[in-house]
Each structure stands twice: as C-alpha cells, then as structure tokens.
C-alpha cells in the first residue's frame, strides 16, 4: 500500500493527483474499499482545517484594517509613508553635511587669502617706509654737506668737500640699493609663498598655470615730510 | 483660489526655515534621482534662492500679472540650467508634498487645490517664456578662452570667443559657468561693446573663498571652455538723453563702464565722457594702459585714475566719491556707477546731494566690498 505522501500528514493537491489506490483482494472487483474510506476521511480533515485557517485570516485582516483606519495614534505609530519621510530625513542630513564641508573649505580658503593679503600689505608698507627713511637720511646728509658717518673728514678745501660728498653719495646709493633688493626679494618670496599656498588648496595643479603672479611694482619713491 | 488662505499657509510653513527647502529638495531627489546632477554639490545657496522666489511669488499671488515680467525672466533664465517642461511636474509633486508635510493638521484639500492652481499659473508663464526664447536663442552660449592675463595678484582679464554670436548692449552682464566648477553660475559684466569677431572681455576679481572667481582667476587657461547665460542688466547707456556722461568705476566695476565708454566714442554725436576709475592702491589700477590708449583715441573721453589707500600715489588720492565730488559739478550729466557696494552707495548719495536727479543716476551694485 502507498503511504499518504505528506510528512506532516496533510493532504496536498499533488498527493490527491498522484495517489494510487491498491486493487481489491483476489476475488473482488474494483479498489480496496478500506483505503478509499481512509482517503476520504483525510480529505475531510484537510478541508476543515483550511476553512478554519481562512476564518482566522479573515479576522486578522479585519483587525488590521480597523487599526489602519483608526490612524497612527491608535497603533504602534507606524505610518504607511514613514519610510519615505525617513529617507528624506537621511538625505537631508547628508546634504547638510556636504554643505558644511563646502562652507568650511571656502572659509579656510578665505582666511588663507586674507592672511596672505594682509602680510603682503605689511611687507609692502614696511619696505616703503624704510625707503622713505633712507631717502630722508640721504637728503639730510646732503643738505648739511656732511652725511652721518661721512667717511672723509672735512679739511675746508672745496675739492675735498666734493670728494667727501661724492663718496657719501656712492656709499649711500650702494646701501640703498642693497636694501631695496632685500625688500624686493622678501616681497617676491612672499608672493610665491602665497601662490604656492593657494595652489595647494586646489586639488589639481595645472602644469601650465597661466602666468606667475604679477609682483606689484614698488611705487616711485615719494618725497614725504617726516 | 483664496490668496489669503494660501499666504497664511505659506507664512506658517516658512516658519520652519531652512528645513522646508531641505525637505523639498530631498523629496525631489528621492523621487527623481536623475535631477540631482542639475544642481551644485553645496545646496545652501540654492535653497535660499528657492525660498526667496516662492516668497516673492506668494506675496503677489492674487495678482500674478504683476509678476509676469519676473516669471518670464525666470523661465528664460532657467534654460541655461537645462530645465525642460517635463521638469515642472516633479517639482509640483515635491512642492505639494513639502507643504503638506509642514502644514501637518492644517493641510486641507482646499489648500492643496489653491497651491495646485497657483503653481499651474506660475509654471505656465515660465514654460511659455522659455518656449518663446527657444525660438530665438540657445539655452547658453559655449565659449572658448582665447586669452587670460593676471593683471594683479587677484584680478584677471579674460577674453573669450563664443561659438555663436551673443547679442547684448554695452554695460550688460552674463552668467558664467566653468567646467572647473560645474553648476556654479556667477554674473560678470562684459567689458567691451559688441565686436566684429564677437569676442567678449571679462574682468574677474578673485573674491576670497569665491567658488567661481578663484577658478576663473587662478586656474583658467587658454583653450578652456565656458558657458555664458543670456545677457541681463539695465546699466546701459541712455543714448537719447543728449547729456554728457559721468562714469565712476570701483575695482572691476570698470568692466561695464569701459564698455559704455567705448560705445560713446563710437557714437556719431559723441558726448563728453569723464571716466573715474578707483582702486585701493596704484597696482590695483589693472587696466590703466588700455584706458590711456582709449583716451588717446577718443578726444571727448577723459580718464581720471584715483587711489584711496596709498599715500605715496602721484595722482588723485581719496575715496572715489570724494575724488569725483571735488573734481567738479555733475548735475547736468548722466551718471553710471559700478563697483563695490559701499562705493556705489556713497557715490549715488553724493551725486544726489550735488543735485543730480535720481533718474540720471544709473547703478550696478557688484554686491561685495573690497577687503
């Protein structure tokens, strides 16, 4: 005899389809009656069980429907579109983080250029005031006919005096020129530093950066009263 | 539609501040991720624009006809961002979702209908303007950089060749986008009147931390590609007035006024033009050689450079408004002012005090002050 197929004893459409009733014993015709009755009892039990399950599911549907209709407050607080609202909140937070990063980078950049500009201004102002001072020295020296630290002593003779003045002028001119070179060097170094610092803040450094920055020319030496 | 109800609802929603626009864009990008790439990485400025535009529209919601010029301009202008009629529907859905979310209990079918109707009217005007513009103009002009000069540490003069001729009036501006900074558009004045070869000059001053200006001054190279938006701006020469002209330019405010100065030189009956150009220090007068050449060619043009913050400067010293005011009386002239906000405001006030009527004072505020 073929056993009922499902392991948990439940009847499946497949089992009904494939069930093979044994033939009746020798001398009788047809199928084995006992087996047929047994099969019918099994089928009945299965149908009852399915009906019960259907009823309890219908109850559950009713219960859930009532809960949904009652609104979020009545249930666990879960709303149908909460997933979307949550996603919006997450995306919003991500956008705010991105905004903050960009703003920070800009602020950093702004401070950097600000500092560089201020430093450049200071150096320029210092160079200028020194140049003005030096010039005033030279003029004062010339006016007096004896510059401070004039190398040759005055002996009263005119050629000697001129020679002394000439020597003083030459010396002063050399010193002045050296000073000016030093200031210009500092200025240039600073400008290069500024440029480099800025380039480092950019992600890509162009090999063919358009042109080195223009160094602001020192203005013509002003004649300013002290 | 009940304008009062709609205004009240918007006032209530707007109390949530930046969260409203934040929700709107997040909702939009969740529903339509493909739209995200039309916007810049940082959305802070974008959110600001959105809320201000909606507030402006809502304030006139009962009389949208008053806003028609603004909305048409908005519709045309959005073409350069790649906005298409198909984009208006997702925006509508996200706008309504946002308003509903922040209205909470107060959201009613009537309010939804009000907003739907208002949005329908606004988007209709914008789409029509865009469609009309499409018959005449490209959404933006592709241009190639043909020269790039750093004139000072932070000021560049750029010449570009647009692929298609861009028609504009001297003194007008265009928005510029660079491939170095996608989706970031900033307005710059064109520094020349229309040329035979259609090339355009721009004077770009590096604003510390400025998203686009830093790229345009320090990183742009010859051959780089730019996109230019349609020309805008009302700082244009009143050729019919017959009056002589005063031009006052602070920093790169020189750009639009140089274009106007060159335009006057080409007029059959050229007016007397006095161009004052100011900077903090002598080296900031980045275009002086060119202006001197211009002055030599145009007999009725006088150029006066001045410097505000450089006691050693040989020429005019002092703030631009002071220099201009002490140089003469300008009451009979048309005045055109461009540059940093404090300079423009100060100059306009001093001209008014001199008796220049308000309708003769034309202003382009560059919206920044010099460091």
XYZ file of C-alpha atoms in Angstrom:
597
model
C 0.000 0.000 0.000
C 1.156 3.534 -0.752
C 1.631 5.738 2.309
C -0.067 9.129 2.384
C 2.566 11.357 0.897
C 2.930 14.453 3.048
C 5.267 14.053 6.002
C 3.068 16.204 8.262
C 0.033 14.141 7.267
C -1.557 16.976 5.336
C -3.193 16.398 2.010
C -1.810 18.308 -0.920
C -3.220 18.731 -4.445
C -0.202 16.859 -5.671
C -0.901 13.943 -3.328
C -4.531 13.701 -4.494
C -3.404 13.746 -8.085
C -0.794 11.063 -7.679
C -2.451 8.824 -5.079
C -2.606 5.192 -6.231
C -5.367 3.096 -4.607
C -4.413 -0.592 -4.312
C -6.686 -3.056 -6.102
C -9.227 -5.145 -4.163
C -8.182 -8.519 -2.894
C -8.432 -11.532 -5.151
C -11.995 -12.490 -5.937
C -13.411 -8.983 -5.572
C -13.570 -6.211 -8.199
C -12.609 -2.546 -8.009
C -10.489 -0.623 -5.497
C -9.718 -1.539 -1.910
C -12.710 -0.079 -0.074
C -10.870 0.464 3.206
C -8.281 2.614 1.560
C -10.870 4.739 -0.240
C -12.707 5.490 3.027
C -9.442 6.277 4.752
C -8.603 8.737 1.962
C -11.970 10.456 2.216
C -11.529 10.966 5.973
C -8.152 12.542 5.333
C -9.637 14.856 2.684
C -12.394 15.918 5.053
C -9.930 16.748 7.834
C -7.901 18.866 5.410
C -10.917 20.831 4.192
C -11.987 21.556 7.781
C -8.522 22.726 8.644
C -8.411 25.042 5.583
C -11.786 26.535 6.457
C -10.595 27.264 9.985
C -7.444 28.879 8.731
C -9.399 31.035 6.292
C -11.674 32.270 9.053
C -8.853 33.244 11.340
C -7.065 35.053 8.476
C -10.224 36.991 7.661
C -10.411 38.005 11.330
C -6.815 39.151 11.217
C -7.467 41.204 8.062
C -10.430 42.837 9.756
C -8.379 43.633 12.834
C -5.539 45.164 10.803
C -7.932 47.147 8.641
C -9.570 48.608 11.708
C -6.147 49.540 13.080
C -5.076 51.302 9.869
C -8.358 53.187 9.646
C -8.052 54.290 13.248
C -4.892 56.198 12.290
C -1.308 56.150 13.504
C -2.054 57.128 17.109
C -4.117 54.014 17.703
C -1.438 51.596 16.580
C 2.277 51.323 17.086
C 2.838 54.749 15.443
C 3.806 53.250 12.130
C 2.533 55.318 9.204
C 2.408 53.997 5.679
C 4.755 56.770 4.359
C 7.173 56.787 7.265
C 9.746 55.048 5.093
C 9.745 57.965 2.679
C 9.878 60.585 5.420
C 12.787 58.719 6.992
C 14.601 58.616 3.638
C 14.010 62.349 3.180
C 15.476 62.989 6.623
C 18.569 60.896 5.865
C 19.135 62.577 2.521
C 18.654 65.986 4.141
C 21.288 65.213 6.744
C 23.711 64.071 4.045
C 23.091 67.286 2.092
C 23.682 69.392 5.189
C 26.977 67.607 5.790
C 28.024 68.300 2.195
C 27.016 71.960 2.546
C 29.086 72.220 5.710
C 32.187 70.698 4.077
C 31.980 73.127 1.168
C 31.407 76.071 3.514
C 34.377 75.026 5.681
C 36.645 74.721 2.663
C 35.562 78.156 1.466
C 36.079 79.689 4.872
C 39.551 78.162 5.108
C 40.379 79.479 1.676
C 39.075 82.909 2.594
C 41.188 83.061 5.740
C 44.269 81.915 3.867
C 43.948 84.596 1.179
C 43.067 87.162 3.799
C 46.204 86.418 5.819
C 48.363 86.401 2.725
C 46.956 89.702 1.566
C 47.494 91.309 4.958
C 51.064 90.003 5.143
C 51.737 91.321 1.660
C 50.374 94.725 2.662
C 52.551 94.812 5.761
C 55.714 93.933 3.879
C 54.967 96.486 1.217
C 54.301 99.179 3.802
C 57.487 98.329 5.666
C 59.568 98.413 2.507
C 58.082 101.759 1.629
C 58.608 103.389 4.991
C 62.225 102.186 5.074
C 62.854 103.525 1.615
C 61.392 106.856 2.643
C 63.548 106.943 5.780
C 66.685 106.131 3.856
C 65.982 108.822 1.362
C 65.366 111.338 4.121
C 68.728 110.373 5.626
C 70.477 110.928 2.361
C 68.806 114.263 1.783
C 69.568 115.444 5.277
C 73.185 114.376 4.850
C 73.450 116.200 1.571
C 71.820 119.348 2.819
C 74.233 119.521 5.741
C 77.135 118.712 3.479
C 78.093 116.065 5.994
C 76.149 112.873 5.959
C 76.015 110.837 9.099
C 79.043 108.618 9.067
C 80.580 110.519 6.186
C 83.895 108.778 5.680
C 86.173 111.681 4.735
C 86.817 114.391 7.253
C 86.320 117.921 6.118
C 89.506 119.829 5.525
C 87.880 123.014 4.259
C 89.194 122.618 0.750
C 86.457 122.603 -1.893
C 87.665 119.600 -3.938
C 87.980 117.629 -0.713
C 84.446 118.534 0.289
C 83.060 117.497 -3.070
C 85.014 114.281 -2.917
C 83.577 113.564 0.502
C 80.090 114.215 -0.698
C 80.625 112.039 -3.736
C 81.928 109.220 -1.593
C 78.985 109.570 0.741
C 76.536 109.507 -2.126
C 78.136 106.433 -3.608
C 78.118 104.621 -0.304
C 74.557 105.577 0.361
C 73.443 104.592 -3.096
C 75.029 101.160 -2.656
C 73.447 100.644 0.747
C 70.101 101.832 -0.508
C 70.226 99.557 -3.491
C 71.106 96.563 -1.311
C 68.182 97.371 0.961
C 65.836 97.694 -1.923
C 66.982 94.348 -3.318
C 66.403 92.689 0.020
C 62.897 94.106 0.288
C 62.058 93.107 -3.209
C 63.351 89.595 -2.547
C 61.200 89.303 0.539
C 58.234 90.582 -1.330
C 58.790 88.109 -4.135
C 59.285 85.229 -1.730
C 56.085 86.158 -0.021
C 54.162 86.364 -3.228
C 55.476 82.942 -4.223
C 54.503 81.527 -0.872
C 51.060 82.971 -1.246
C 50.745 81.485 -4.674
C 52.015 78.105 -3.520
C 49.708 78.011 -0.521
C 46.795 78.761 -2.724
C 47.708 76.130 -5.281
C 47.988 73.532 -2.538
C 44.423 74.193 -1.570
C 43.305 73.371 -5.059
C 43.059 69.727 -5.939
C 44.557 69.962 -9.378
C 47.735 71.842 -10.100
C 47.952 72.893 -13.682
C 51.362 72.395 -15.181
C 50.691 75.360 -17.400
C 49.405 77.856 -14.848
C 48.685 80.881 -16.944
C 51.366 83.172 -15.604
C 53.295 83.804 -12.432
C 51.544 86.394 -10.344
C 52.421 89.966 -11.089
C 54.584 91.419 -8.405
C 53.182 94.783 -7.547
C 55.815 97.314 -8.568
C 57.263 99.465 -5.859
C 55.869 102.905 -6.399
C 58.130 105.780 -7.285
C 59.847 106.939 -4.129
C 57.633 109.556 -2.595
C 59.015 112.653 -1.014
C 57.140 112.801 2.207
C 57.902 115.143 5.047
C 58.716 113.326 8.263
C -8.231 80.210 -5.185
C -8.118 82.014 -1.851
C -4.948 84.153 -1.811
C -5.313 84.958 1.870
C -5.535 81.292 2.828
C -2.525 80.469 0.692
C -0.407 83.304 2.114
C -1.304 82.321 5.648
C -0.376 78.727 4.954
C 2.978 79.729 3.459
C 3.770 82.026 6.395
C 3.156 79.086 8.703
C 5.273 76.689 6.655
C 8.089 79.240 6.229
C 8.499 79.426 9.994
C 10.326 76.110 9.749
C 13.146 77.961 7.971
C 15.788 76.109 6.001
C 14.170 72.762 6.833
C 11.424 73.477 4.293
C 13.679 73.817 1.252
C 15.848 70.991 2.588
C 12.817 68.702 2.673
C 11.710 69.873 -0.762
C 14.999 69.026 -2.493
C 15.470 65.741 -0.615
C 11.953 64.687 -1.594
C 12.586 65.726 -5.190
C 15.902 63.860 -5.460
C 14.468 60.731 -3.837
C 11.635 60.625 -6.337
C 13.814 61.716 -9.255
C 17.487 60.956 -8.595
C 18.318 61.949 -12.172
C 17.604 65.599 -11.305
C 20.358 65.785 -8.671
C 23.116 66.311 -11.227
C 21.476 69.544 -12.375
C 22.447 71.168 -9.072
C 25.757 72.072 -7.432
C 27.265 69.987 -4.624
C 26.513 72.603 -1.999
C 22.807 73.422 -1.988
C 22.802 76.135 0.672
C 22.607 78.996 -1.833
C 20.107 77.097 -3.947
C 17.713 76.630 -1.028
C 17.936 80.333 -0.307
C 17.035 81.206 -3.898
C 14.078 78.820 -3.863
C 12.548 80.154 -0.675
C 13.028 83.758 -1.751
C 11.454 83.085 -5.164
C 8.452 81.329 -3.599
C 8.062 84.119 -1.034
C 8.112 86.709 -3.810
C 5.516 84.787 -5.808
C 3.291 84.166 -2.789
C 3.374 87.852 -1.845
C 1.716 88.661 -5.182
C -0.338 85.502 -5.518
C -3.630 87.332 -6.049
C -2.124 89.437 -8.854
C 0.263 87.195 -10.708
C 0.051 89.530 -13.713
C 2.271 91.942 -11.748
C 4.903 89.225 -11.596
C 4.730 88.265 -15.243
C 7.960 90.037 -16.290
C 9.804 88.444 -13.361
C 8.384 84.995 -14.073
C 9.131 85.223 -17.788
C 12.721 86.198 -16.971
C 12.885 83.295 -14.512
C 11.588 80.885 -17.160
C 14.044 82.097 -19.791
C 16.920 82.112 -17.326
C 16.277 78.528 -16.246
C 17.013 77.316 -19.763
C 20.736 77.630 -19.086
C 20.376 75.143 -16.215
C 18.865 72.619 -18.629
C 15.320 73.000 -17.298
C 12.696 71.349 -19.539
C 8.878 71.450 -19.456
C 8.968 67.845 -18.183
C 10.718 69.040 -15.007
C 7.785 71.141 -13.830
C 5.644 68.117 -12.910
C 8.115 66.508 -10.422
C 8.687 69.941 -8.893
C 4.951 70.377 -8.401
C 4.670 66.980 -6.677
C 7.577 67.695 -4.317
C 6.332 71.205 -3.569
C 2.912 69.879 -2.561
C 4.454 67.056 -0.523
C 6.639 69.593 1.290
C 3.776 71.964 2.024
C 1.598 69.093 3.213
C 4.369 67.784 5.473
C 4.981 71.131 7.182
C 1.307 72.096 7.337
C 0.546 68.963 9.343
C -3.017 69.025 10.631
C -3.707 72.271 8.775
C -3.329 70.692 5.320
C -6.719 70.511 3.598
C -7.892 69.545 0.105
C -8.792 73.229 -0.425
C -5.240 74.347 0.347
C -3.861 71.666 -1.947
C -6.147 72.947 -4.718
C -5.017 76.554 -4.087
C -1.373 75.602 -4.391
C -2.025 73.447 -7.451
C -3.709 76.367 -9.158
C -1.010 78.892 -8.249
C 1.749 76.503 -9.316
C -0.089 75.856 -12.562
C -0.248 79.567 -13.382
C 3.380 80.241 -12.453
C 4.793 77.275 -14.333
C 2.637 78.109 -17.350
C 4.142 81.605 -17.630
C 7.675 80.270 -17.129
C 7.280 77.495 -19.700
C 5.781 79.826 -22.275
C 8.631 82.316 -21.865
C 11.184 79.515 -22.184
C 9.471 78.170 -25.296
C 9.405 81.639 -26.888
C 13.088 82.158 -26.081
C 13.914 78.779 -27.565
C 12.863 80.048 -30.993
C 15.491 82.805 -30.827
C 18.354 81.853 -28.513
C 20.349 78.804 -27.444
C 19.935 77.843 -23.758
C 23.516 79.051 -23.209
C 26.486 80.138 -25.322
C 29.538 77.889 -25.470
C 32.723 79.944 -25.402
C 36.454 79.264 -25.500
C 39.040 81.260 -23.546
C 41.416 82.856 -26.033
C 43.451 84.930 -23.596
C 43.879 85.100 -19.851
C 46.037 87.765 -18.194
C 46.657 88.164 -14.492
C 46.836 91.950 -14.199
C 47.293 91.997 -10.430
C 47.554 89.305 -7.776
C 43.810 88.910 -7.777
C 42.447 90.415 -10.971
C 42.350 88.669 -14.318
C 41.285 89.973 -17.702
C 39.825 87.180 -19.800
C 38.880 87.208 -23.454
C 36.536 84.537 -24.787
C 35.243 83.595 -28.227
C 31.620 82.374 -28.168
C 30.729 79.743 -30.752
C 27.560 81.674 -31.581
C 27.364 85.461 -31.566
C 25.884 86.792 -28.343
C 23.820 89.937 -28.838
C 23.893 92.387 -25.938
C 24.078 96.049 -25.002
C 27.287 97.592 -23.611
C 27.042 97.544 -19.815
C 25.134 94.250 -19.622
C 26.278 91.101 -17.844
C 26.078 87.373 -18.431
C 26.204 84.474 -16.001
C 29.315 82.341 -16.453
C 29.786 78.657 -15.715
C 33.187 76.971 -15.964
C 33.873 73.290 -16.483
C 36.198 73.710 -13.479
C 33.148 74.415 -11.281
C 30.141 72.705 -12.829
C 26.674 74.011 -11.915
C 28.021 77.224 -10.376
C 26.937 80.325 -12.259
C 28.054 83.874 -11.420
C 27.316 87.136 -13.210
C 30.122 89.097 -14.868
C 29.862 92.282 -16.923
C 31.091 92.281 -20.482
C 33.928 94.821 -20.715
C 33.599 95.747 -24.399
C 30.908 96.837 -26.821
C 29.995 94.177 -29.437
C 32.964 93.446 -31.695
C 33.185 92.313 -35.284
C 34.718 88.986 -34.183
C 32.084 88.558 -31.413
C 34.758 88.118 -28.715
C 33.957 89.229 -25.166
C 36.187 90.542 -22.371
C 35.599 89.952 -18.678
C 37.352 91.450 -15.665
C 37.384 88.914 -12.869
C 38.446 89.815 -9.386
C 39.226 86.944 -7.072
C 36.885 87.037 -4.113
C 38.463 85.254 -1.154
C 36.792 81.864 -0.945
C 34.695 82.717 -4.006
C 33.590 79.454 -5.593
C 33.875 80.543 -9.203
C 36.094 83.641 -9.093
C 39.048 81.679 -7.685
C 38.841 79.186 -10.539
C 38.446 81.915 -13.169
C 41.416 83.932 -11.901
C 43.920 81.293 -10.855
C 43.139 78.127 -12.780
C 41.576 79.076 -16.070
C 43.847 78.593 -19.082
C 43.685 79.477 -22.753
C 41.509 76.944 -24.533
C 39.287 76.309 -21.501
C 35.549 76.163 -22.165
C 32.972 78.368 -20.515
C 29.207 78.589 -20.766
C 27.588 82.005 -20.894
C 23.982 82.689 -19.970
C 21.752 85.234 -21.708
C 22.671 88.926 -21.279
C 20.947 90.733 -18.410
C 21.153 94.099 -16.707
C 19.877 97.604 -17.140
C 23.117 99.559 -16.704
C 23.072 100.648 -20.338
C 23.722 103.994 -21.987
C 20.777 106.327 -22.474
C 21.754 107.407 -25.974
C 18.674 109.594 -26.364
C 19.289 111.889 -23.407
C 21.805 114.114 -25.183
C 23.527 114.736 -21.851
C 27.220 114.355 -21.171
C 28.278 111.299 -19.226
C 29.956 110.601 -15.900
C 31.293 107.099 -15.336
C 32.502 106.045 -11.874
C 34.121 102.608 -11.619
C 35.463 100.969 -8.474
C 37.660 97.914 -8.930
C 36.251 95.538 -11.600
C 33.172 97.752 -11.809
C 35.302 99.151 -14.596
C 34.157 96.355 -16.933
C 30.622 97.577 -17.777
C 31.707 101.234 -17.740
C 34.627 100.608 -20.086
C 32.158 99.021 -22.494
C 29.952 102.113 -22.220
C 32.931 104.484 -22.598
C 33.939 102.686 -25.795
C 30.355 102.793 -27.018
C 30.177 106.589 -26.555
C 33.390 107.011 -28.540
C 31.734 105.295 -31.499
C 28.612 107.448 -31.415
C 28.155 109.892 -34.280
C 27.488 112.734 -31.845
C 29.783 111.657 -29.029
C 29.039 113.186 -25.616
C 31.722 114.391 -23.235
C 32.613 111.451 -21.038
C 34.556 111.567 -17.798
C 35.589 108.159 -16.504
C 36.819 107.928 -12.918
C 38.434 104.638 -12.058
C 39.408 103.889 -8.490
C 41.378 101.280 -6.595
C 42.823 100.957 -3.141
C 46.411 101.140 -4.370
C 48.177 102.068 -7.565
C 48.778 98.449 -8.548
C 45.023 97.863 -8.355
C 44.517 100.088 -11.400
C 44.798 96.982 -13.520
C 43.643 98.402 -16.849
C 45.320 101.797 -16.939
C 47.489 101.309 -20.066
C 44.424 100.245 -22.030
C 42.365 103.149 -20.732
C 45.123 105.594 -21.649
C 45.132 104.219 -25.187
C 41.362 104.533 -25.262
C 41.598 108.120 -24.016
C 44.107 108.967 -26.731
C 41.766 107.631 -29.425
C 38.620 109.245 -28.083
C 39.092 113.025 -27.873
C 35.976 113.573 -25.771
C 36.888 110.952 -23.181
C 38.764 111.930 -20.023
C 40.111 109.224 -17.747
C 40.970 110.027 -14.123
C 42.519 107.248 -12.061
C 42.414 107.593 -8.298
C 43.684 105.644 -5.346
C 42.177 105.577 -1.874
C 44.694 103.834 0.309
C 48.170 104.745 -0.891
C 49.625 107.994 0.430
C 52.537 107.726 -1.974
C 50.408 107.743 -5.116
C 51.276 110.528 -7.568
C 47.741 111.125 -8.841
C 44.319 111.706 -7.320
C 44.013 110.333 -3.814
C 40.971 109.654 -1.660
C 37.766 107.678 -1.832
C 36.155 107.651 -5.271
C 33.065 109.610 -4.195
C 35.296 112.311 -2.683
C 37.565 112.494 -5.720
C 34.595 112.729 -8.101
C 32.790 115.292 -5.997
C 35.751 117.635 -5.656
C 36.571 117.319 -9.386
C 33.519 119.243 -10.494
C 29.789 119.569 -10.594
C 27.999 116.728 -12.359
C 24.403 117.863 -12.099
C 23.949 118.075 -15.858
C 25.293 114.622 -16.615
C 24.011 111.060 -16.820
C 25.943 109.146 -14.173
C 26.738 105.436 -14.387
C 28.200 103.783 -11.278
C 29.587 100.281 -10.852
C 31.706 98.605 -8.210
C 31.709 97.528 -4.572
C 28.506 98.277 -2.658
C 29.854 100.968 -0.274
C 31.432 102.895 -3.150
C 28.283 102.755 -5.297
C 26.030 103.784 -2.405
C 28.361 106.584 -1.284
C 28.728 107.916 -4.820
C 24.987 107.869 -5.501
C 24.355 109.775 -2.261
C 26.964 112.425 -3.077
C 25.660 112.894 -6.615
C 22.140 113.276 -5.289
C 23.459 115.893 -2.847
C 25.049 117.678 -5.820
C 21.645 117.883 -7.427
C 21.884 115.041 -9.955
C 18.251 113.860 -10.407
C 17.697 110.196 -9.427
C 16.645 109.188 -12.938
C 20.091 110.303 -14.178
C 21.935 108.013 -11.750
C 22.354 104.502 -13.136
C 23.730 101.896 -10.782
C 25.207 98.394 -10.920
C 25.872 97.060 -7.479
C 28.508 94.331 -7.535
C 27.381 93.123 -4.142
C 30.705 92.950 -2.328
C 33.067 95.265 -0.540
C 36.791 95.391 -1.010
C 38.836 93.598 1.653
